[in-house]
PDB file of C-alpha atoms in Angstrom:
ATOM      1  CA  UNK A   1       9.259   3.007  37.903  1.00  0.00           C
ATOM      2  CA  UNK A   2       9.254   0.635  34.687  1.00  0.00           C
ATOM      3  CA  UNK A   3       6.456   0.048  32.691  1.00  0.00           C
ATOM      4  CA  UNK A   4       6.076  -2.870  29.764  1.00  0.00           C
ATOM      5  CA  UNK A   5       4.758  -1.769  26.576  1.00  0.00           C
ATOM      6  CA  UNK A   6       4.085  -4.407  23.300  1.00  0.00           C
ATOM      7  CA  UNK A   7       5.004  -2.421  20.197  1.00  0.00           C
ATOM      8  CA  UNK A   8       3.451  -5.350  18.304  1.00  0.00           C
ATOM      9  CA  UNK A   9       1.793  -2.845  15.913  1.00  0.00           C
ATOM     10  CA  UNK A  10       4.462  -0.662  15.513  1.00  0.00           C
ATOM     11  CA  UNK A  11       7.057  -3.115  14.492  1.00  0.00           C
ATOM     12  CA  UNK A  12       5.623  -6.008  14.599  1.00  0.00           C
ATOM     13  CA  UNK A  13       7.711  -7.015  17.272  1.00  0.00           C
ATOM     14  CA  UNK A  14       5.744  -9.495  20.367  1.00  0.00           C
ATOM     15  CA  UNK A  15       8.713  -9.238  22.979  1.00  0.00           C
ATOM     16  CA  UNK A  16       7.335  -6.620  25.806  1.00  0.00           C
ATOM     17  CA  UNK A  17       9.845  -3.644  25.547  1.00  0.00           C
ATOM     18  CA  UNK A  18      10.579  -1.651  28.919  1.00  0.00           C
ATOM     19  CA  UNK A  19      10.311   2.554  29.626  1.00  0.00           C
ATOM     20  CA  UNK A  20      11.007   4.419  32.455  1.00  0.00           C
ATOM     21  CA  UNK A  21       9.430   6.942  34.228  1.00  0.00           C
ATOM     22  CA  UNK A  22      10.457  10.808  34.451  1.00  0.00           C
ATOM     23  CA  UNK A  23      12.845  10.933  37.490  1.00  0.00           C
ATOM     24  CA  UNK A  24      11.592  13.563  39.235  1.00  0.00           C
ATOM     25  CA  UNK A  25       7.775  13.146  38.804  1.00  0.00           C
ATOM     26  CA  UNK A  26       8.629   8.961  40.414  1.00  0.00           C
ATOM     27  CA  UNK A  27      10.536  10.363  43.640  1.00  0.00           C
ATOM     28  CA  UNK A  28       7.465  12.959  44.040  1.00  0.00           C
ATOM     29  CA  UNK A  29       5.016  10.742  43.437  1.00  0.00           C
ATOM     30  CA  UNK A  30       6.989   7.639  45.840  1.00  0.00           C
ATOM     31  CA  UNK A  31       8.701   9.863  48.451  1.00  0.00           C
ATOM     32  CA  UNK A  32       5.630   8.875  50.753  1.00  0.00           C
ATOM     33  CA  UNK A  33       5.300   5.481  50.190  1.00  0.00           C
ATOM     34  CA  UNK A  34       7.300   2.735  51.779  1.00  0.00           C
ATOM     35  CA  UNK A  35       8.954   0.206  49.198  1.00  0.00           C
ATOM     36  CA  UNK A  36       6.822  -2.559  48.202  1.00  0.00           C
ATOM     37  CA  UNK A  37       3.698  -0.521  48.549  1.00  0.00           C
ATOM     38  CA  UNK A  38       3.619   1.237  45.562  1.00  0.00           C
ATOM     39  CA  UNK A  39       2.118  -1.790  43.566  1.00  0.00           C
ATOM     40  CA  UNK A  40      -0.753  -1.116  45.992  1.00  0.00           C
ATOM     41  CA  UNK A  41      -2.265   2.669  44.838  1.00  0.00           C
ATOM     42  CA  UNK A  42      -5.530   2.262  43.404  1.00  0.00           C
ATOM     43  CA  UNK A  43      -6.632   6.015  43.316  1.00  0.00           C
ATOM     44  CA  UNK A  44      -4.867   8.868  42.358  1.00  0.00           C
ATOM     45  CA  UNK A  45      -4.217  11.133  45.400  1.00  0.00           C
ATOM     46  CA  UNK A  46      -4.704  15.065  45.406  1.00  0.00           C
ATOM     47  CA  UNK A  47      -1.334  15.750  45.926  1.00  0.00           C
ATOM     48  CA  UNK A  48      -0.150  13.939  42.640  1.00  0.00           C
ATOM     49  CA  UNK A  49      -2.758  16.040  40.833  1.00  0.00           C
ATOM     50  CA  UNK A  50      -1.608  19.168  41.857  1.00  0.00           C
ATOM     51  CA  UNK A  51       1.876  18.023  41.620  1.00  0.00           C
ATOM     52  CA  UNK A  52       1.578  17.673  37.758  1.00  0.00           C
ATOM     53  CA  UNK A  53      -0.635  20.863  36.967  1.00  0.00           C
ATOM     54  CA  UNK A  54       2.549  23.167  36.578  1.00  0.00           C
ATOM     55  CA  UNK A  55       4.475  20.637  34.569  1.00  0.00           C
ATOM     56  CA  UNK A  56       5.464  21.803  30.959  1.00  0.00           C
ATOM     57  CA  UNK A  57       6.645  19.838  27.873  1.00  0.00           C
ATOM     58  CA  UNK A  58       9.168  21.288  25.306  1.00  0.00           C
ATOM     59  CA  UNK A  59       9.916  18.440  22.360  1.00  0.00           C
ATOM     60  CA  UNK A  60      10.339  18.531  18.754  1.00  0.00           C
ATOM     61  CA  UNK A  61       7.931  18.706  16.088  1.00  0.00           C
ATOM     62  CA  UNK A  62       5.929  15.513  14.775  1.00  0.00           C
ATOM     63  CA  UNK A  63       8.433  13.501  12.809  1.00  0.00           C
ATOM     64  CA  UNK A  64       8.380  10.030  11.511  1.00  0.00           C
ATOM     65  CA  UNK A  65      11.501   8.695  13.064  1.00  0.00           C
ATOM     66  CA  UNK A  66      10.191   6.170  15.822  1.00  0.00           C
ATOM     67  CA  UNK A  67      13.432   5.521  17.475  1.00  0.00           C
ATOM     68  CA  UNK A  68      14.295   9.261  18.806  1.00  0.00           C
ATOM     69  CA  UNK A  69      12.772  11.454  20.769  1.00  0.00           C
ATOM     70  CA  UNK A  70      14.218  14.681  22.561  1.00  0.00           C
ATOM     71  CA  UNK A  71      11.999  16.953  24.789  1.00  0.00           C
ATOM     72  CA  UNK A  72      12.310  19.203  28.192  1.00  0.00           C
ATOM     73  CA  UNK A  73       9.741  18.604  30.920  1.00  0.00           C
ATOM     74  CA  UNK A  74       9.614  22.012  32.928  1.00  0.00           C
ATOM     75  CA  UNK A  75       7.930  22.167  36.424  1.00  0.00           C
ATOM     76  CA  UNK A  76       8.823  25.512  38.536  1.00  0.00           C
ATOM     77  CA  UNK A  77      12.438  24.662  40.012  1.00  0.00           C
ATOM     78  CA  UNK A  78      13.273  21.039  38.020  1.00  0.00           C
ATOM     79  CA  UNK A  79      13.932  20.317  34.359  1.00  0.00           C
ATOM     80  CA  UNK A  80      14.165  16.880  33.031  1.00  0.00           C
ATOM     81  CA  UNK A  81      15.209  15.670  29.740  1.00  0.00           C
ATOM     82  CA  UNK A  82      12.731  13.370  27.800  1.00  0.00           C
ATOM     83  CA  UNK A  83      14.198  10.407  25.305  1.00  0.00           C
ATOM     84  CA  UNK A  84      12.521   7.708  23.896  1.00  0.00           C
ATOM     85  CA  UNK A  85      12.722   5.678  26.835  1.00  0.00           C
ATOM     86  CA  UNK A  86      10.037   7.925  28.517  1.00  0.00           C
ATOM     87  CA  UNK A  87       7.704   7.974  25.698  1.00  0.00           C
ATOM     88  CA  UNK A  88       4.775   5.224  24.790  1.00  0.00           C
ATOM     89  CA  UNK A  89       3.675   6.067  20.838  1.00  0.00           C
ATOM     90  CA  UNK A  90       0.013   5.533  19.688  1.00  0.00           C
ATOM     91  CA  UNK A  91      -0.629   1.959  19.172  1.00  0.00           C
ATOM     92  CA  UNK A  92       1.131   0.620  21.883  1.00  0.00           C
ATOM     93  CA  UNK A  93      -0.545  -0.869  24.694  1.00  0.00           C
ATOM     94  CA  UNK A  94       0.383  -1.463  28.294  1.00  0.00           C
ATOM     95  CA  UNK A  95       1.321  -4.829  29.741  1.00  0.00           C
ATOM     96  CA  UNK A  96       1.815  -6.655  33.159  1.00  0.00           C
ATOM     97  CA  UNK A  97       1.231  -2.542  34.737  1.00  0.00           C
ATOM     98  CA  UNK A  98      -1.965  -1.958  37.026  1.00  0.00           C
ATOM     99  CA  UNK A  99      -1.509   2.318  36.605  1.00  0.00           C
ATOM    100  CA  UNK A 100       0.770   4.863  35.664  1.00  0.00           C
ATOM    101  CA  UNK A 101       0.680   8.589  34.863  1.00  0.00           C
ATOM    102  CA  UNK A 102       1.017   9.689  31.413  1.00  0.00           C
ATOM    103  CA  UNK A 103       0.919  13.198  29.176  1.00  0.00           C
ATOM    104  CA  UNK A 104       0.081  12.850  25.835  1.00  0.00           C
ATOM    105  CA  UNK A 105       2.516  15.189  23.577  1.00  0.00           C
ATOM    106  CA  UNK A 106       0.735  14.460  20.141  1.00  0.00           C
ATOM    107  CA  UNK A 107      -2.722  13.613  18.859  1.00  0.00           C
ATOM    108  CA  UNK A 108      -4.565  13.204  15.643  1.00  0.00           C
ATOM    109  CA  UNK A 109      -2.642  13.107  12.388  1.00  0.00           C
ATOM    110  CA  UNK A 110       0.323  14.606  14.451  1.00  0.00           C
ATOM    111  CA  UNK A 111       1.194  11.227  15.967  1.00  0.00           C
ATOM    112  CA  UNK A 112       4.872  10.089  15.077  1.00  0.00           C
ATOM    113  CA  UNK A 113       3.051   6.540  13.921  1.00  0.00           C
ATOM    114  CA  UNK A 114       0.534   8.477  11.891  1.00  0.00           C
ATOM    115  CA  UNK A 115       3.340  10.563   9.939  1.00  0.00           C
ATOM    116  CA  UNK A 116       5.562   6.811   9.897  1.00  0.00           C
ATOM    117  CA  UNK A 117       2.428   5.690   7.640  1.00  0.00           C
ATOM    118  CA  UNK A 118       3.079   4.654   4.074  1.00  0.00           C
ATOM    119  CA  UNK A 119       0.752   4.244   1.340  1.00  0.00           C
ATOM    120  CA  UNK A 120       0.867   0.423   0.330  1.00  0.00           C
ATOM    121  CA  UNK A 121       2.156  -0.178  -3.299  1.00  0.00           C
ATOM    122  CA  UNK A 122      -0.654  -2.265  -4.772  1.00  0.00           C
ATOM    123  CA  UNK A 123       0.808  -5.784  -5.772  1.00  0.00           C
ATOM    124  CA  UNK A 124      -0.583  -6.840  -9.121  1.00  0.00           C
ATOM    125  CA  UNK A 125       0.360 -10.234 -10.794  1.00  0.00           C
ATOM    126  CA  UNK A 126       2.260 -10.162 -14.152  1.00  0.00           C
ATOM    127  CA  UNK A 127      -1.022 -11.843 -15.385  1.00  0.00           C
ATOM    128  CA  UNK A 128      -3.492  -9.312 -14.231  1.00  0.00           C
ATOM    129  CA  UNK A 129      -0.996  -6.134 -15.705  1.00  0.00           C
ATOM    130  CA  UNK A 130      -1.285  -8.332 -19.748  1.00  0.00           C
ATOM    131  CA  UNK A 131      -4.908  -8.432 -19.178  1.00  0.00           C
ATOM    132  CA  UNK A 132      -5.370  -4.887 -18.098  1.00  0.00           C
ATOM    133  CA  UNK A 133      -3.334  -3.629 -21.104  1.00  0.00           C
ATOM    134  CA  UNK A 134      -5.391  -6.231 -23.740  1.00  0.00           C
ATOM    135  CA  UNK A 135      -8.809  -4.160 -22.172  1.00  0.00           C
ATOM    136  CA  UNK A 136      -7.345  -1.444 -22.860  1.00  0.00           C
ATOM    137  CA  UNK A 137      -6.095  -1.793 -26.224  1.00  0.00           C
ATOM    138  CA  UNK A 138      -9.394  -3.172 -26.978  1.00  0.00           C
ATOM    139  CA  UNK A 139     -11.075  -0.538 -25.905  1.00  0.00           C
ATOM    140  CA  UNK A 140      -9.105   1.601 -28.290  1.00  0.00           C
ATOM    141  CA  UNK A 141      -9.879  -0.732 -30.952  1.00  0.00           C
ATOM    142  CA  UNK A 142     -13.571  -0.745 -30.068  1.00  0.00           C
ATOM    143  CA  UNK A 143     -13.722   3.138 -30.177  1.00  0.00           C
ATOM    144  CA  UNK A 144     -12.105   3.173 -33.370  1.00  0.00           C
ATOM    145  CA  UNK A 145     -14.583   1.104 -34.952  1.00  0.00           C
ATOM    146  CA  UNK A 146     -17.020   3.380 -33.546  1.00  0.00           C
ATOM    147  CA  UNK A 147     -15.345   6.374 -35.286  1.00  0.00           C
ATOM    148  CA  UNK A 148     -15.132   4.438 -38.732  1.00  0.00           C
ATOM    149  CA  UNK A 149     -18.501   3.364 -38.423  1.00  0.00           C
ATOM    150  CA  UNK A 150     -20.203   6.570 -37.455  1.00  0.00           C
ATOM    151  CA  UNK A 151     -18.005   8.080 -40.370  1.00  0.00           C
ATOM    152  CA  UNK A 152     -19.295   5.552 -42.842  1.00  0.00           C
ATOM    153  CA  UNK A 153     -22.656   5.951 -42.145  1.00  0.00           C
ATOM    154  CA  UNK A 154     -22.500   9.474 -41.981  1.00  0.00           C
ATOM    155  CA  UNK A 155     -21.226   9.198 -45.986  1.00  0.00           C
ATOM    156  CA  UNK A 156     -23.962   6.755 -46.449  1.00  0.00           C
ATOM    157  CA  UNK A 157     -26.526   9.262 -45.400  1.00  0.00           C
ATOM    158  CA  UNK A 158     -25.551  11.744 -47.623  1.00  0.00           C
ATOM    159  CA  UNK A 159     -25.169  10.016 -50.690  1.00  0.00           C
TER     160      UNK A 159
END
């Protein structure tokens, strides 16, 4: 099976982008229903359950690279490679699909758009950098005249 995914908030990107399912988990999950009536599943059945209980992922650690993935999915007697075309990264969000199965690898802070995230470099105007250094040089000036003054009235006081 295909599913369409918009990555509009990963890249910014509004054409819907295709992925595939696992191989071996579609021809389990379709072996008993005739063609053209897999569009018409509304509840999971038992059988799928317990089909995906054993199922193991292997992949690589949380990276920030968006455009590879590798990974193993291990059931008892069948492994299957993972690629990016099988995965569907946080921030995604499913189009034109009524259901599908899915296994989430990564949560939290250990999501591949989470460690993509860059710290925005504040934009400042050439005008607003002059005026910040004029408040601070009068700021120096200012506590200068505080210094001179609190040392000229300190003479004062003791003459």
């Amino acid at each position: 099976g295909l599913v369409d995914i918009d990555t509009v908030q990963l890249d910014g990107e509004t054409n819907l982008k295709s992925k595939e399912s696992v191989e071996f988990t579609h021809r389990a999950i379709t072996k008993d229903v005739p063609d053209g009536a897999q569009r018409a599943i509304t509840s999971v059945p038992k059988q799928h359950v317990d089909m995906m209980e054993p199922l193991h992922v292997e992949c690589e650690q949380p990276n920030p690279e968006l455009s590879s993935f590798t990974g193993k999915l291990l059931s008892a007697n069948t492994t299957e490679s993972l690629t990016n075309k099988q995965i569907i990264y946080r921030g995604c969000t499913v189009r034109n699909t009524k259901w599908l199965y899915a296994l989430v690898t990564f949560t939290g802070e250990e999501t591949k758009l989470r460690k993509n995230a860059v710290q925005k470099k504040l934009k400042r105007t050439t005008l607003d950098r002059t005026t910040n250094h004029y408040i601070v040089g009068l700021f120096g000036f200012l506590a200068g005249l505080c210094v001179l003054a609190a040392g000229c009235s300190a003479i004062l006081i003791t003459n």
